Coordinates of N, CA, C and O in Angstrom, one line a residue:
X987 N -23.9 -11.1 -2.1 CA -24.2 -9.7 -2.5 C -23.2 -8.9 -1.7 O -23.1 -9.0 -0.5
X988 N -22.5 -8.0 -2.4 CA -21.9 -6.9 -2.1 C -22.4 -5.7 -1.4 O -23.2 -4.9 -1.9
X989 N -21.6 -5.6 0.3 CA -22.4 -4.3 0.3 C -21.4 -2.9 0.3 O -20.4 -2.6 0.8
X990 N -22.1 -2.3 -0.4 CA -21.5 -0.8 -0.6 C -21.0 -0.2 0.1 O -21.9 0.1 0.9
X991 N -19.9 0.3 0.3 CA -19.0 1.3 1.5 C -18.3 2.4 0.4 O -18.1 2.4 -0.8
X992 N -18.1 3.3 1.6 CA -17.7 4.7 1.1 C -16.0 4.2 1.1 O -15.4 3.7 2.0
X993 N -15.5 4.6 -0.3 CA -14.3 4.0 -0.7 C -13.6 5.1 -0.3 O -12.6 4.7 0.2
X994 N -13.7 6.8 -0.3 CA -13.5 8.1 0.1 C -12.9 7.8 1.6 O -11.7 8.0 1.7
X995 N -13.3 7.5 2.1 CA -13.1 7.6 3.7 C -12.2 6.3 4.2 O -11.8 6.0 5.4
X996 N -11.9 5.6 3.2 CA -10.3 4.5 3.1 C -8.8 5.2 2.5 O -8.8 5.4 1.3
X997 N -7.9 5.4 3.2 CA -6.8 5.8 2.6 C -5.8 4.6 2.5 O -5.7 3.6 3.2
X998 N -4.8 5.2 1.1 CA -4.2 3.9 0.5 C -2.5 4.6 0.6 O -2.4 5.6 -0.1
X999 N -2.0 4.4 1.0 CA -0.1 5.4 1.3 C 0.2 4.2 0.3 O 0.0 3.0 0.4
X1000 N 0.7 5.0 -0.8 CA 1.7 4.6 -1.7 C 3.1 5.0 -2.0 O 3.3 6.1 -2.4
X1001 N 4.0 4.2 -1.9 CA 5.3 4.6 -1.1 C 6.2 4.2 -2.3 O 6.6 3.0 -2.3
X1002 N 6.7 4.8 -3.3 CA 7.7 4.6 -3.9 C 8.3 5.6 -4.9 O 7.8 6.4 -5.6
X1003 N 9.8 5.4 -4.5 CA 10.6 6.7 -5.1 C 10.9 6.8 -6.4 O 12.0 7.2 -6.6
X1004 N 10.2 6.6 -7.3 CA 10.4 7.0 -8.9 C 8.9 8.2 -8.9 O 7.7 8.0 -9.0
X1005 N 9.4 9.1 -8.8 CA 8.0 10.2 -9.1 C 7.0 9.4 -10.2 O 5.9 9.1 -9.9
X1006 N 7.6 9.3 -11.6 CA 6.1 8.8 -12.3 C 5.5 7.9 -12.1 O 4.4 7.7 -12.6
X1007 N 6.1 7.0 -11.2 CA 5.4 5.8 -11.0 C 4.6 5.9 -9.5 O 3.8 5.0 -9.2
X1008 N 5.0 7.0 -8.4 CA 4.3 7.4 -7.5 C 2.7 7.8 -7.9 O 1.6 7.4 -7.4
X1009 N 2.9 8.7 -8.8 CA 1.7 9.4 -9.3 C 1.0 8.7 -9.8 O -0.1 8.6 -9.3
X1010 N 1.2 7.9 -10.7 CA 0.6 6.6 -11.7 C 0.0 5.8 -10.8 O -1.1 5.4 -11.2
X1011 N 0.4 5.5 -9.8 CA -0.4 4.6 -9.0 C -1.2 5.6 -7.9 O -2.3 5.2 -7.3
X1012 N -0.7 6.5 -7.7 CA -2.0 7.4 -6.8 C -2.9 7.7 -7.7 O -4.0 7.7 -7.1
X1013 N -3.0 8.0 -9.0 CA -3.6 7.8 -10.1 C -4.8 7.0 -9.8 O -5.9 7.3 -9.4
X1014 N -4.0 5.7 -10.3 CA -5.5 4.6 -10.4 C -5.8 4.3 -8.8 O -7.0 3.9 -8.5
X1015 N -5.1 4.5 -8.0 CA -6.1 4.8 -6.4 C -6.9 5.8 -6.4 O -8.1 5.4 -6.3
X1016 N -6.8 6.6 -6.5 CA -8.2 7.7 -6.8 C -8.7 7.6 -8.0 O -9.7 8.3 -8.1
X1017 N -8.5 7.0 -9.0 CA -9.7 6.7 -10.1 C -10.4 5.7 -9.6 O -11.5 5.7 -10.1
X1018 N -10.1 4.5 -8.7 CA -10.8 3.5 -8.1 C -11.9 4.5 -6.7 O -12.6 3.9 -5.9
X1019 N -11.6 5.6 -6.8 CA -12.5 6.0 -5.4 C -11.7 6.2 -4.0 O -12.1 7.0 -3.2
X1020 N -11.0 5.6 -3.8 CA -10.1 5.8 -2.7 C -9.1 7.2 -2.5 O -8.9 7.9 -3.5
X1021 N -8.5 7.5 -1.1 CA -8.4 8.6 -0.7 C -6.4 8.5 -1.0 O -5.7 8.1 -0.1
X1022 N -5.9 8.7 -2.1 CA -4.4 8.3 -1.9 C -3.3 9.1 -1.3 O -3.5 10.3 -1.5
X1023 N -2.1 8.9 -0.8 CA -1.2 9.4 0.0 C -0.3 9.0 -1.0 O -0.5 8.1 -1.8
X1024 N 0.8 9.7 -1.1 CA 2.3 9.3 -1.7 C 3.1 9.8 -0.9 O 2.8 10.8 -0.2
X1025 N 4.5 8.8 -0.8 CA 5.3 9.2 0.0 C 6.2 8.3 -0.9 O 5.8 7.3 -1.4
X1026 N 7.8 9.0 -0.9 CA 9.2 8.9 -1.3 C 9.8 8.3 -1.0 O 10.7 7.8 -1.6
X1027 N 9.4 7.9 0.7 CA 10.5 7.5 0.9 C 9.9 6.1 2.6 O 8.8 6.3 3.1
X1028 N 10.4 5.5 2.9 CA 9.7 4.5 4.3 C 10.2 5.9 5.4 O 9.4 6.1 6.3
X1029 N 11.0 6.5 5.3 CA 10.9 8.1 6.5 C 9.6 8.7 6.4 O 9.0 8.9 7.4
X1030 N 9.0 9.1 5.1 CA 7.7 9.8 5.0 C 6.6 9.1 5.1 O 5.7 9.6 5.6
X1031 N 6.5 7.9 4.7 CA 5.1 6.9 5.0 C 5.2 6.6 6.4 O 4.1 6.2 6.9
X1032 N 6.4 6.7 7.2 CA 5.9 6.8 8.9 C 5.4 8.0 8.7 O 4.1 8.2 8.7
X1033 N 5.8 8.6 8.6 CA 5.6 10.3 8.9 C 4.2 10.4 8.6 O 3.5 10.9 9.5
X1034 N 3.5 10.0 7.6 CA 2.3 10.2 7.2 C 1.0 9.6 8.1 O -0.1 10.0 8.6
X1035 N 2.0 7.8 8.1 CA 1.1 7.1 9.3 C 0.7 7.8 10.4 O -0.5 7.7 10.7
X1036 N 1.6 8.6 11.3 CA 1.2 9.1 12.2 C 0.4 9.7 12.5 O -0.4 9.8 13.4
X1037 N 0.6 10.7 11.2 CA -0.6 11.8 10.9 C -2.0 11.5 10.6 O -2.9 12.1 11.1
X1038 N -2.3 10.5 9.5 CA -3.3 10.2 9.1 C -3.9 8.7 9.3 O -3.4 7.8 8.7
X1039 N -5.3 8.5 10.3 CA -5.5 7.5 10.8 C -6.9 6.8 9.9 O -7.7 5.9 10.2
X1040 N -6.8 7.5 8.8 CA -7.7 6.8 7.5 C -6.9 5.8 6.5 O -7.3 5.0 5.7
X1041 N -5.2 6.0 6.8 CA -4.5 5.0 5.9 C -4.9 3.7 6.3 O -4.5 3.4 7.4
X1042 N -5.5 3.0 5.6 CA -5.8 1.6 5.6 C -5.1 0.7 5.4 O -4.9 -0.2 6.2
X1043 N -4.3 0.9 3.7 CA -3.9 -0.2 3.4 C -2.4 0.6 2.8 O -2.4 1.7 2.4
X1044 N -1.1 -0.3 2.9 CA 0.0 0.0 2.8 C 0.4 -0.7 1.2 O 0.6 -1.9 1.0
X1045 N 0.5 0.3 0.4 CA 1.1 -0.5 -1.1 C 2.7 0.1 -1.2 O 2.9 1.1 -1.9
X1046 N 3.6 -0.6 -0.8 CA 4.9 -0.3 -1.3 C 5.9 -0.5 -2.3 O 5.4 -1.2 -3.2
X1047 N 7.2 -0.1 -2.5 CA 7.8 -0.6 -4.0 C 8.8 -1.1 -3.0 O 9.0 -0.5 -2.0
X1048 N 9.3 -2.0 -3.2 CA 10.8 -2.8 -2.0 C 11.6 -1.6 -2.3 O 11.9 -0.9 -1.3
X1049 N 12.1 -1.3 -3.5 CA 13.2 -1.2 -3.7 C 13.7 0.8 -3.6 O 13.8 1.6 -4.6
X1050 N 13.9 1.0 -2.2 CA 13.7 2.4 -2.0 C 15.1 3.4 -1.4 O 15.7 3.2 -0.4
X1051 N 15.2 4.0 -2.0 CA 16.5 4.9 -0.8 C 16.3 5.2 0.7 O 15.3 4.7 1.0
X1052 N 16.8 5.7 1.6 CA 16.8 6.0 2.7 C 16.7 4.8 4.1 O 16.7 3.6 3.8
X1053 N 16.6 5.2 5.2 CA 16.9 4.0 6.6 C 16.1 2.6 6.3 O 16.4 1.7 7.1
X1054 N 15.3 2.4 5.4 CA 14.8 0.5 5.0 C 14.1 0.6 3.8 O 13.3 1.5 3.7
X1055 N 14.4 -0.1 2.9 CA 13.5 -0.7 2.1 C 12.3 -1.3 2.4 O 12.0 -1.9 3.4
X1056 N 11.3 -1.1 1.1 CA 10.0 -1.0 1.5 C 9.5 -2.3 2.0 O 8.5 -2.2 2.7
X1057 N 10.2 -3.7 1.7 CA 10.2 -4.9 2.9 C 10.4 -5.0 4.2 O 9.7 -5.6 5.0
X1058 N 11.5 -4.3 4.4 CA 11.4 -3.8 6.0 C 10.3 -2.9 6.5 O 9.6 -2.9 7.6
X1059 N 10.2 -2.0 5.6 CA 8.7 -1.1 5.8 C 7.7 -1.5 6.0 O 7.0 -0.8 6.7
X1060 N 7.1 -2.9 5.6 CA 5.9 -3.6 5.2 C 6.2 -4.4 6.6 O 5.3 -4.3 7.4
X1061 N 7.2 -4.9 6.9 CA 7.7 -5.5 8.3 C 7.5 -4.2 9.7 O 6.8 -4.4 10.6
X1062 N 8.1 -3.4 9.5 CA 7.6 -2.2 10.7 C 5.8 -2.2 10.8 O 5.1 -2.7 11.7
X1063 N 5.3 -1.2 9.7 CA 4.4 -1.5 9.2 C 2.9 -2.3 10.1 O 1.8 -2.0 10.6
X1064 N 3.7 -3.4 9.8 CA 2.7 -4.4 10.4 C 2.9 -4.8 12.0 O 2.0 -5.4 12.7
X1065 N 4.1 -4.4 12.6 CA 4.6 -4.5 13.6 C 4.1 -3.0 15.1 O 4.2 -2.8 16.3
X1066 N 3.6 -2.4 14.1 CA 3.0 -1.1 14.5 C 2.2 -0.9 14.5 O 1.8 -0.3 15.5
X1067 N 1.3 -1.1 13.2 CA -0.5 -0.6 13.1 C -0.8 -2.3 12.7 O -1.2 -2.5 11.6
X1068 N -0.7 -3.3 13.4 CA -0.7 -4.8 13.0 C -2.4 -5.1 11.9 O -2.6 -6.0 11.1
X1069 N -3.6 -3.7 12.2 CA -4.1 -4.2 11.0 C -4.1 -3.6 9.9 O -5.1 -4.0 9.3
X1070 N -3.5 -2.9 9.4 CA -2.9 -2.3 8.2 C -3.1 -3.7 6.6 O -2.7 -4.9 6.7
X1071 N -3.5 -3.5 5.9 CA -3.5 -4.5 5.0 C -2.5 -3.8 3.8 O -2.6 -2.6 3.5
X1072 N -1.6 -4.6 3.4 CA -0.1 -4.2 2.8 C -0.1 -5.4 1.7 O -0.6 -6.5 1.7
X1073 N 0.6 -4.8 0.8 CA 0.7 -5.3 -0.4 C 2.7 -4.3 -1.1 O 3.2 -3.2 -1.1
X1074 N 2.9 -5.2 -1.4 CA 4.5 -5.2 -1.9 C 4.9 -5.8 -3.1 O 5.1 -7.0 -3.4
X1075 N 5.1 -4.6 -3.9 CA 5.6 -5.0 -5.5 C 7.0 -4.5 -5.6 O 7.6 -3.7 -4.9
X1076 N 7.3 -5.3 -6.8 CA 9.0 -4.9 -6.8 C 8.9 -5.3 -8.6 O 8.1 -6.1 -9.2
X1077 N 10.2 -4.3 -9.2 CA 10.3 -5.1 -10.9 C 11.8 -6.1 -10.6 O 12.2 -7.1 -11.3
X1078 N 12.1 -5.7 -9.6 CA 13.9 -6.0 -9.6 C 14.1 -7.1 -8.8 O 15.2 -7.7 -8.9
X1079 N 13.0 -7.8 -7.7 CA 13.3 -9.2 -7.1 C 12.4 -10.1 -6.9 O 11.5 -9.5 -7.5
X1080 N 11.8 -11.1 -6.4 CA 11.0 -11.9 -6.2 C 10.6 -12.2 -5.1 O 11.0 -13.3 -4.7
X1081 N 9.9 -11.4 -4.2 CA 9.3 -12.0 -2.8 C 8.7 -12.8 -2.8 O 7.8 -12.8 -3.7
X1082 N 8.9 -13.9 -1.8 CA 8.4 -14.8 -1.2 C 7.9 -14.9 -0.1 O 8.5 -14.6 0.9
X1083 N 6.6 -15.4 -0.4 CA 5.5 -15.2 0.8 C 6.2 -15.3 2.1 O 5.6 -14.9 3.1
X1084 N 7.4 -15.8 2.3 CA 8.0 -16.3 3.5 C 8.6 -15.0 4.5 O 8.7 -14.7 5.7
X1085 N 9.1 -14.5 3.1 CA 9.4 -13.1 3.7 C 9.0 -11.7 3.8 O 9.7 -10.7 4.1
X1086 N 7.1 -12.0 3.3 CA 6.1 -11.0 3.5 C 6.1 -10.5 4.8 O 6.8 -11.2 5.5
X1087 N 5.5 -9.6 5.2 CA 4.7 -9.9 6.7 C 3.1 -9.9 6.4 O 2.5 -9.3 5.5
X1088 N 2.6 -10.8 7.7 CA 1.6 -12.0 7.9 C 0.7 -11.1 6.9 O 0.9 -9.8 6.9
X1089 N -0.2 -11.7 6.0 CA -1.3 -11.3 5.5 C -0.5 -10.6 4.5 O -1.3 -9.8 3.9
X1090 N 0.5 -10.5 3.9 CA 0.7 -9.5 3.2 C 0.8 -9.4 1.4 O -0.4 -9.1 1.3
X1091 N 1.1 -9.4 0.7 CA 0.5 -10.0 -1.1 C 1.5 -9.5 -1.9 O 1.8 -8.4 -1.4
X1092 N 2.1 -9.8 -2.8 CA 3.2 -9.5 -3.3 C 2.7 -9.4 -4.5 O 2.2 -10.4 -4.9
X1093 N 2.8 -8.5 -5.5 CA 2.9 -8.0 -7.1 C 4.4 -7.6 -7.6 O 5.3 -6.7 -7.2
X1094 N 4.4 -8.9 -8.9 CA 5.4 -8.1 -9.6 C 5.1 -7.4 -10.4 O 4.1 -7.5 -11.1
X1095 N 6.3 -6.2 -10.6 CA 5.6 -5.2 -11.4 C 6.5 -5.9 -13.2 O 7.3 -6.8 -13.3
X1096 N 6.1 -5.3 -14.1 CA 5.0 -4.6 -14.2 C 3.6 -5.2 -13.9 O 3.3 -6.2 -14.6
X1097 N 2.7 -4.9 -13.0 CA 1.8 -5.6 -12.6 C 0.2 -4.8 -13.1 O -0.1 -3.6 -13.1
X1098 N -0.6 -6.1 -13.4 CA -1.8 -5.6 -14.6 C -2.8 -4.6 -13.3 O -3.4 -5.2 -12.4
X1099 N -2.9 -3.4 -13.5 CA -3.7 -2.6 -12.7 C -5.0 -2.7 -12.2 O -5.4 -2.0 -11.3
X1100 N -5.9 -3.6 -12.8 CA -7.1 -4.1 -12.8 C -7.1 -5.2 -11.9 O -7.9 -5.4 -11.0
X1101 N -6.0 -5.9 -12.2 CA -5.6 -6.8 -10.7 C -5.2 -6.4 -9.7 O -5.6 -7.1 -8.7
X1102 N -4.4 -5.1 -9.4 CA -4.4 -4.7 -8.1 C -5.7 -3.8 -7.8 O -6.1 -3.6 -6.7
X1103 N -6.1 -3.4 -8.6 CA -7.4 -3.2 -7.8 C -8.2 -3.6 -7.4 O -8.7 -3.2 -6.4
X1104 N -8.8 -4.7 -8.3 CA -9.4 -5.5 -7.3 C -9.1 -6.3 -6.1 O -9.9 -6.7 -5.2
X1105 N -7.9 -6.5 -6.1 CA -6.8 -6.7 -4.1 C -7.4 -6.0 -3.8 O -8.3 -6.4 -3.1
X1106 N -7.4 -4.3 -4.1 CA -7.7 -3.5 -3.0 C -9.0 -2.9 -2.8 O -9.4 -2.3 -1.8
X1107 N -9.6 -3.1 -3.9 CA -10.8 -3.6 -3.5 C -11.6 -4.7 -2.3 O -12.6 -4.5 -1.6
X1108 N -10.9 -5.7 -2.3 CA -11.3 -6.6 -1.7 C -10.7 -6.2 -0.4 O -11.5 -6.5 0.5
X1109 N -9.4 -5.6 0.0 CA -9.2 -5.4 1.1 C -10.1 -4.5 1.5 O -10.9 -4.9 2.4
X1110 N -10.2 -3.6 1.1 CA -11.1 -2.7 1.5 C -12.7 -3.0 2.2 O -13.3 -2.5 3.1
X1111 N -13.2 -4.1 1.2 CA -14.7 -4.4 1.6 C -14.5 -5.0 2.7 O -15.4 -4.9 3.5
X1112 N -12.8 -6.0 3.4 CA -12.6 -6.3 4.6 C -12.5 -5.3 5.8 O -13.0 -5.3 7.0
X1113 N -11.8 -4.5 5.1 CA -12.1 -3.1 6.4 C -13.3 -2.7 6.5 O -13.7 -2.6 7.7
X1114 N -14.0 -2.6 5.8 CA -15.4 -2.0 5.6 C -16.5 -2.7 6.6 O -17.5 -2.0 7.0
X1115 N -16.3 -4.0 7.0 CA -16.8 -4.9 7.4 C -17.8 -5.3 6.7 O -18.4 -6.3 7.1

């Protein structure tokens, strides 16, 4: 049995530089119930981390402009807030678990949305305790 937690009070930083596809997925983060962040760029999802200590779970696109791509991001990331739960999609390469960081889940895109949410669902009920 499933126990119920407030999905409101989990934030999800979704980090990738194509605006419609930022939105699109803060989209189905807040139609799933959750609190979502967007950020452009791995400069603004630190920026955001610092500020906001409800981001839970880190969903990035690898493939990003500015000082790291969102694999190195997903590597800071976890190097910094180590329980952060992170998830890393890409259309353009193939990560391998080898080169996640620890715990981390890889979607290629185009990837079926009902499937990542239930990931983040499931991460979530792990935060939730």
């Amino acid at each position: 049995m499933t126990i119920p937690f407030d999905r409101s009070r989990i934030g999800i930083l979704v980090v990738e530089d194509e605006p419609l596809l930022l939105l699109d997925a803060m989209d189905m983060v807040e139609d799933a119930g959750f609190k979502a962040y967007g950020a452009t760029s791995a400069d603004e999802a630190i920026r955001l981390l610092e500020r906001h200590d409800d981001i839970r779970i880190l969903f990035t696109d690898v493939d990003m402009p500015g000082s790291m791509d969102g694999l190195k991001l997903a590597h800071a990331v976890r190097n910094r807030w180590p329980p952060m739960s992170i998830i890393v999609a890409s259309g353009h390469v193939n990560v391998s678990p080898e080169e996640l960081p620890r715990d981390g889940l890889f979607f290629a895109k185009p990837y079926p949305p009902a499937s990542l949410i239930r990931t983040v669902e499931a991460m979530a009920q792990r935060i939730a305790g």
